[in-house]
Tab-separated table of C-alpha atoms in Angstrom:
chain	number	residue	atom	x	y	z
K	24	MET	CA	4.524	-18.763	-9.578
K	25	SER	CA	6.537	-19.263	-13.238
K	26	ALA	CA	7.588	-16.161	-14.550
K	27	ARG	CA	6.931	-17.706	-17.660
K	28	LYS	CA	3.261	-18.030	-16.867
K	29	SER	CA	1.201	-14.746	-17.768
K	30	LEU	CA	-0.809	-13.989	-15.465
K	31	ALA	CA	-4.057	-11.969	-14.348
K	32	PHE	CA	-4.056	-8.883	-12.365
K	33	LEU	CA	-6.297	-6.857	-10.332
K	34	ILE	CA	-4.883	-3.558	-9.103
K	35	THR	CA	-6.816	-1.232	-7.670
K	36	GLY	CA	-5.945	2.582	-8.681
K	37	VAL	CA	-4.682	2.914	-12.083
K	38	SER	CA	-5.324	5.968	-13.533
K	39	SER	CA	-1.897	7.438	-11.769
K	40	GLY	CA	1.276	6.953	-9.739
K	41	PHE	CA	2.508	3.091	-8.809
K	42	GLY	CA	-0.777	1.627	-9.957
K	43	LEU	CA	-0.915	2.807	-13.668
K	44	ALA	CA	3.210	1.733	-13.936
K	45	LEU	CA	2.582	-1.683	-12.654
K	46	ALA	CA	-0.229	-1.942	-14.993
K	47	GLU	CA	1.985	-0.461	-17.769
K	48	ALA	CA	4.252	-3.058	-16.880
K	49	ALA	CA	2.247	-5.899	-15.719
K	50	LEU	CA	0.572	-5.041	-19.853
K	51	ALA	CA	4.061	-5.204	-21.522
K	52	ALA	CA	5.177	-8.279	-20.084
K	53	GLY	CA	1.819	-10.040	-21.807
K	54	HIS	CA	0.005	-10.349	-18.595
K	55	ARG	CA	-3.900	-9.214	-18.689
K	56	VAL	CA	-4.764	-5.913	-15.941
K	57	ALA	CA	-8.178	-5.792	-14.677
K	58	GLY	CA	-7.738	-2.453	-12.411
K	59	THR	CA	-10.311	0.510	-10.761
K	60	VAL	CA	-10.439	4.086	-12.175
K	61	ARG	CA	-12.921	6.054	-10.839
K	62	SER	CA	-14.149	8.799	-14.325
K	63	GLU	CA	-14.837	7.358	-17.454
K	64	ALA	CA	-12.060	9.183	-18.869
K	65	ASP	CA	-9.633	7.157	-17.449
K	66	HIS	CA	-11.904	3.662	-18.036
K	67	THR	CA	-11.504	4.496	-21.477
K	68	LYS	CA	-7.827	5.867	-21.345
K	69	PHE	CA	-6.785	2.792	-19.370
K	70	GLU	CA	-8.194	-0.050	-21.853
K	71	ALA	CA	-7.174	1.340	-24.522
K	72	LEU	CA	-3.421	0.646	-23.233
K	73	ALA	CA	-3.566	-2.579	-24.094
K	74	PRO	CA	-7.623	-3.750	-25.550
K	75	GLY	CA	-8.927	-7.202	-24.864
K	76	ARG	CA	-5.905	-7.809	-21.678
K	77	ALA	CA	-6.465	-3.894	-20.158
K	78	ARG	CA	-9.898	-4.209	-18.447
K	79	ALA	CA	-10.913	-1.230	-16.138
K	80	MET	CA	-13.486	-1.729	-13.642
K	81	LEU	CA	-15.581	2.113	-12.627
K	82	LEU	CA	-15.120	1.442	-8.750
K	83	ASP	CA	-14.072	3.006	-5.358
K	84	VAL	CA	-12.975	0.744	-2.825
K	85	THR	CA	-14.907	2.992	-0.188
K	86	ASP	CA	-18.263	1.918	-1.780
K	87	THR	CA	-18.043	-2.039	0.236
K	88	PRO	CA	-21.046	-3.052	-1.274
K	89	ALA	CA	-20.083	-2.751	-4.983
K	90	ILE	CA	-16.624	-5.066	-4.257
K	91	ALA	CA	-17.698	-7.987	-3.865
K	92	PRO	CA	-19.961	-7.752	-7.460
K	93	ALA	CA	-17.455	-6.505	-9.369
K	94	ILE	CA	-14.749	-9.006	-8.086
K	95	ALA	CA	-17.585	-11.619	-9.167
K	96	ALA	CA	-17.565	-9.648	-12.536
K	97	VAL	CA	-13.978	-9.868	-12.949
K	98	GLU	CA	-13.940	-13.711	-12.158
K	99	GLU	CA	-16.164	-14.133	-14.693
K	100	ARG	CA	-16.059	-12.545	-17.852
K	101	PHE	CA	-12.370	-11.586	-17.621
K	102	ALA	CA	-9.831	-13.965	-16.272
K	103	PRO	CA	-9.342	-15.694	-12.542
K	104	ILE	CA	-7.036	-13.290	-10.359
K	105	ASP	CA	-4.032	-15.009	-9.932
K	106	VAL	CA	-2.831	-10.958	-8.685
K	107	LEU	CA	-4.543	-9.057	-6.411
K	108	VAL	CA	-2.296	-5.652	-5.666
K	109	ASN	CA	-4.382	-3.373	-3.333
K	110	ASN	CA	-2.409	0.220	-4.354
K	111	ALA	CA	-5.378	2.562	-4.318
K	112	GLY	CA	-4.813	5.209	-1.317
K	113	TYR	CA	-3.400	8.611	-0.019
K	114	GLY	CA	-1.513	11.000	2.011
K	115	HIS	CA	-3.545	13.017	4.923
K	116	GLU	CA	-1.081	15.909	6.404
K	117	GLY	CA	-1.864	17.265	9.906
K	118	THR	CA	-0.231	16.920	13.225
K	119	ILE	CA	-2.320	14.857	15.275
K	120	GLU	CA	-3.896	17.529	17.556
K	121	GLU	CA	-4.560	19.592	14.199
K	122	LEU	CA	-6.971	16.996	12.493
K	123	SER	CA	-10.429	15.711	13.314
K	124	LEU	CA	-11.458	11.916	13.827
K	125	ALA	CA	-13.768	12.504	10.586
K	126	ASP	CA	-10.312	13.019	8.638
K	127	LEU	CA	-9.125	9.997	10.331
K	128	ARG	CA	-11.662	7.708	9.142
K	129	ARG	CA	-11.712	8.886	5.740
K	130	GLN	CA	-7.400	8.249	5.858
K	131	PHE	CA	-8.541	4.394	7.317
K	132	GLU	CA	-11.192	3.984	5.039
K	133	VAL	CA	-9.318	4.081	1.822
K	134	ASN	CA	-6.439	2.808	2.718
K	135	VAL	CA	-7.280	0.117	5.279
K	136	PHE	CA	-10.873	-1.213	5.413
K	137	GLY	CA	-10.646	-0.679	1.219
K	138	ALA	CA	-7.612	-2.394	1.108
K	139	VAL	CA	-9.147	-4.968	3.580
K	140	ALA	CA	-12.773	-5.095	1.454
K	141	MET	CA	-10.831	-5.995	-1.624
K	142	ILE	CA	-9.041	-9.120	0.377
K	143	GLN	CA	-11.973	-10.691	1.488
K	144	ALA	CA	-13.889	-10.712	-2.018
K	145	VAL	CA	-11.016	-12.136	-3.702
K	146	LEU	CA	-9.785	-14.685	-1.449
K	147	PRO	CA	-12.215	-16.927	-1.542
K	148	TYR	CA	-11.446	-17.716	-5.271
K	149	LEU	CA	-7.536	-18.026	-4.163
K	150	ARG	CA	-8.613	-20.499	-2.033
K	151	LYS	CA	-10.885	-22.547	-4.158
K	152	ARG	CA	-7.423	-22.573	-6.323
K	153	ARG	CA	-4.944	-22.994	-3.788
K	154	SER	CA	-2.737	-20.412	-5.806
K	155	GLY	CA	-2.498	-16.584	-5.662
K	156	HIS	CA	-0.562	-13.594	-4.189
K	157	ILE	CA	-1.638	-9.921	-2.707
K	158	VAL	CA	0.412	-7.539	-2.234
K	159	ASN	CA	-0.574	-4.698	-0.396
K	160	VAL	CA	1.266	-1.585	-1.076
K	161	THR	CA	1.907	-0.002	2.248
K	162	SER	CA	4.766	2.566	2.191
K	163	MET	CA	8.611	2.995	3.965
K	164	GLY	CA	5.668	4.648	6.262
K	165	GLY	CA	4.164	1.548	7.528
K	166	ILE	CA	7.234	1.008	9.298
K	167	VAL	CA	9.274	4.604	10.656
K	168	THR	CA	7.419	7.662	11.078
K	169	PHE	CA	7.777	11.859	10.641
K	170	PRO	CA	5.850	14.357	12.374
K	171	GLY	CA	2.515	15.448	9.960
K	172	LEU	CA	1.864	12.086	9.195
K	173	GLY	CA	0.190	10.385	11.721
K	174	PHE	CA	-2.865	9.210	10.456
K	175	TYR	CA	-1.106	8.029	7.287
K	176	HIS	CA	1.008	5.961	9.271
K	177	GLY	CA	-0.990	5.007	11.319
K	178	SER	CA	-3.776	3.756	7.910
K	179	LYS	CA	-0.222	2.546	7.101
K	180	PHE	CA	1.241	0.280	10.198
K	181	ALA	CA	-2.235	-1.006	10.609
K	182	LEU	CA	-2.382	-2.572	6.416
K	183	GLU	CA	0.904	-4.216	7.831
K	184	GLY	CA	-0.008	-5.863	10.323
K	185	ILE	CA	-3.519	-6.924	8.656
K	186	SER	CA	-0.465	-8.099	5.556
K	187	GLU	CA	1.793	-9.856	7.864
K	188	THR	CA	-1.342	-11.950	10.197
K	189	LEU	CA	-2.694	-12.759	6.639
K	190	GLY	CA	0.197	-14.257	5.057
K	191	LYS	CA	-0.043	-17.094	7.610
K	192	GLU	CA	-3.349	-17.898	7.510
K	193	VAL	CA	-3.275	-18.520	4.147
K	194	ARG	CA	0.098	-19.922	3.059
K	195	SER	CA	-0.898	-23.016	3.694
K	196	LEU	CA	-4.268	-22.526	1.563
K	197	GLY	CA	-1.265	-22.063	-1.309
K	198	VAL	CA	-1.201	-17.848	-1.127
K	199	ALA	CA	1.246	-15.400	-0.786
K	200	VAL	CA	0.738	-12.038	0.897
K	201	THR	CA	3.091	-9.317	0.808
K	202	ALA	CA	4.035	-5.335	2.009
K	203	VAL	CA	5.607	-3.827	-0.535
K	204	GLU	CA	6.662	-0.305	1.331
K	205	PRO	CA	7.846	2.024	-1.169
K	206	GLY	CA	10.690	4.755	-0.002
K	207	GLY	CA	9.924	8.098	-1.726
K	208	PHE	CA	8.879	7.904	-5.558
K	209	ARG	CA	7.812	9.951	-8.325
K	210	THR	CA	4.129	9.712	-7.980
K	211	ASP	CA	1.604	12.287	-7.178
K	212	TRP	CA	1.803	11.203	-3.295
K	213	ALA	CA	3.460	14.238	-2.390
K	214	GLY	CA	1.878	17.114	-4.908
K	215	ARG	CA	-2.268	16.787	-5.568
K	216	SER	CA	-2.935	13.475	-4.006
K	217	MET	CA	-1.695	14.837	-0.650
K	218	VAL	CA	-4.940	16.112	1.669
K	219	ARG	CA	-3.040	19.389	3.547
K	220	ALA	CA	-4.851	20.637	6.527
K	221	ALA	CA	-4.826	24.082	7.689
K	222	ARG	CA	-2.418	24.573	10.830
K	223	SER	CA	-3.821	26.191	13.778
K	224	ILE	CA	-1.103	26.135	16.954
K	225	PRO	CA	1.270	27.469	16.540
K	226	ASP	CA	2.983	25.513	19.253
K	227	TYR	CA	4.240	22.959	16.252
K	228	ASP	CA	6.042	25.644	13.929
K	229	THR	CA	8.882	24.407	14.801
K	230	VAL	CA	8.569	20.477	14.215
K	231	PHE	CA	6.169	20.208	11.419
K	232	ASP	CA	6.684	23.591	9.285
K	233	PRO	CA	9.771	22.723	7.640
K	234	LEU	CA	9.136	19.150	6.976
K	235	ARG	CA	5.716	20.064	5.083
K	236	ALA	CA	8.057	22.712	2.845
K	237	ARG	CA	10.275	20.292	2.568
K	238	ARG	CA	7.588	17.602	1.657
K	239	GLU	CA	5.947	20.276	-1.073
K	240	ILE	CA	9.938	21.215	-2.589
K	241	ASN	CA	10.799	17.569	-3.162
K	242	SER	CA	7.200	16.675	-4.776
K	243	GLY	CA	8.060	14.886	-8.018
K	244	ARG	CA	11.885	15.237	-7.532
K	245	GLN	CA	11.996	11.990	-4.889
K	246	PRO	CA	14.736	9.654	-5.911
K	247	GLY	CA	12.177	6.557	-6.571
K	248	ASP	CA	11.409	5.748	-10.212
K	249	PRO	CA	7.468	4.241	-10.600
K	250	ALA	CA	8.216	2.366	-13.545
K	251	LYS	CA	11.584	0.528	-11.867
K	252	ALA	CA	9.625	0.305	-9.127
K	253	ALA	CA	6.919	-1.790	-11.354
K	254	GLN	CA	9.593	-4.594	-12.428
K	255	ALA	CA	10.466	-5.032	-8.682
K	256	ILE	CA	7.010	-6.812	-7.920
K	257	LEU	CA	7.183	-8.536	-11.060
K	258	ARG	CA	9.639	-9.898	-10.036
K	259	LEU	CA	8.316	-10.484	-6.505
K	260	VAL	CA	4.981	-12.379	-8.115
K	261	ALA	CA	7.199	-14.272	-10.755
K	262	SER	CA	8.948	-15.505	-7.047
K	263	PRO	CA	8.266	-19.017	-5.592
K	264	GLU	CA	9.207	-17.782	-2.575
K	265	PRO	CA	8.310	-14.228	-2.163
K	266	PRO	CA	9.240	-12.888	0.929
K	267	ALA	CA	6.676	-11.402	3.856
K	268	HIS	CA	7.580	-7.184	3.296
K	269	LEU	CA	9.933	-6.021	0.315
K	270	LEU	CA	11.595	-2.475	0.495
K	271	LEU	CA	11.905	-0.696	-2.567
K	272	GLY	CA	14.561	2.396	-2.907
K	273	ARG	CA	17.951	3.317	-0.900
K	274	ASP	CA	15.894	5.231	1.325
K	275	ALA	CA	13.541	3.341	2.759
K	276	ILE	CA	16.745	0.463	3.461
K	277	GLY	CA	18.465	3.229	5.118
K	278	LEU	CA	15.272	4.622	7.007
K	279	VAL	CA	13.849	1.038	7.882
K	280	ARG	CA	17.182	-0.142	9.077
K	281	GLU	CA	18.211	3.075	11.178
K	282	LYS	CA	14.228	2.269	13.153
K	283	LEU	CA	15.162	-1.541	13.731
K	284	GLY	CA	19.024	-0.396	15.125
K	285	ALA	CA	17.049	2.102	17.566
K	286	LEU	CA	14.305	-0.212	18.348
K	287	LYS	CA	16.939	-3.031	19.133
K	288	ALA	CA	18.713	0.243	21.119
K	289	GLU	CA	15.534	1.244	23.384
K	290	ILE	CA	15.049	-2.636	24.324
K	291	ALA	CA	19.078	-2.899	25.753
K	292	ALA	CA	17.855	-0.196	27.172
K	293	TRP	CA	15.311	-1.137	28.993
K	294	GLU	CA	15.773	-4.971	29.287
K	295	GLN	CA	15.432	-5.018	33.270
K	296	VAL	CA	12.582	-3.599	33.592
K	297	SER	CA	11.060	-5.114	31.078
K	298	LEU	CA	11.877	-8.244	32.658
K	299	SER	CA	10.700	-7.427	36.209
K	300	THR	CA	7.100	-7.614	35.213
K	301	ASP	CA	6.594	-11.189	35.224
K	302	PHE	CA	6.466	-13.618	38.707
K	303	GLU	CA	8.774	-14.458	40.183
K	304	GLY	CA	9.491	-18.440	39.657
């Protein structure tokens, strides 16, 4: 896509954090933005950012039947969508043994099923026009893991796999797909947006409690700047050859490189065992 072209963005979760930062940057660059919100107050506040170019949609991404009509309304009454940004999501903190299956279902309902429902509703329009870009905000936590975030990591690993596969399916149709993987940014993710499960099993105190305390202390002091992340995403969607993956932040680069190095070493150490499982000849 040309950097000079005015684009129409559809961004989920524009009330705060990455979604709001990206919406503000896109509007400042002259683009149009439709964004999902979950309250009338946020609806009014968002549309006041740029009357006529900012369109708020009262939509919960877990309300699957409401998604297709909402997308149709954007297409018919606002603008043909050029860029879908699946940003809505949250983190659920707790050890896997201490969390419930209901917690897992809710985490996937928002972070995975909601994103896929949005993709399925938008894709027919992008396919018809043979153009467009789908940006799925995953996380460095879709590649690396930390104790106490298993359900969150599971949802982001799932979205990573879906994004990469989708990109291969729609590339020849003129549609690009990118998974954006932020590190630690100064959003509400580790603060009021984080669901923190109660502790009940002392055996996990040593491995988990220090990490929970560190996340709480560092909330609001992370190294990443959401405004700079927004500019990076604008550069991404303007690129004629966007990547399948885009890491954001020095910490994301360092931790993912460390993970890839450890994986490479593990593959080498167990290579002969891996090779021993094939039929002879």
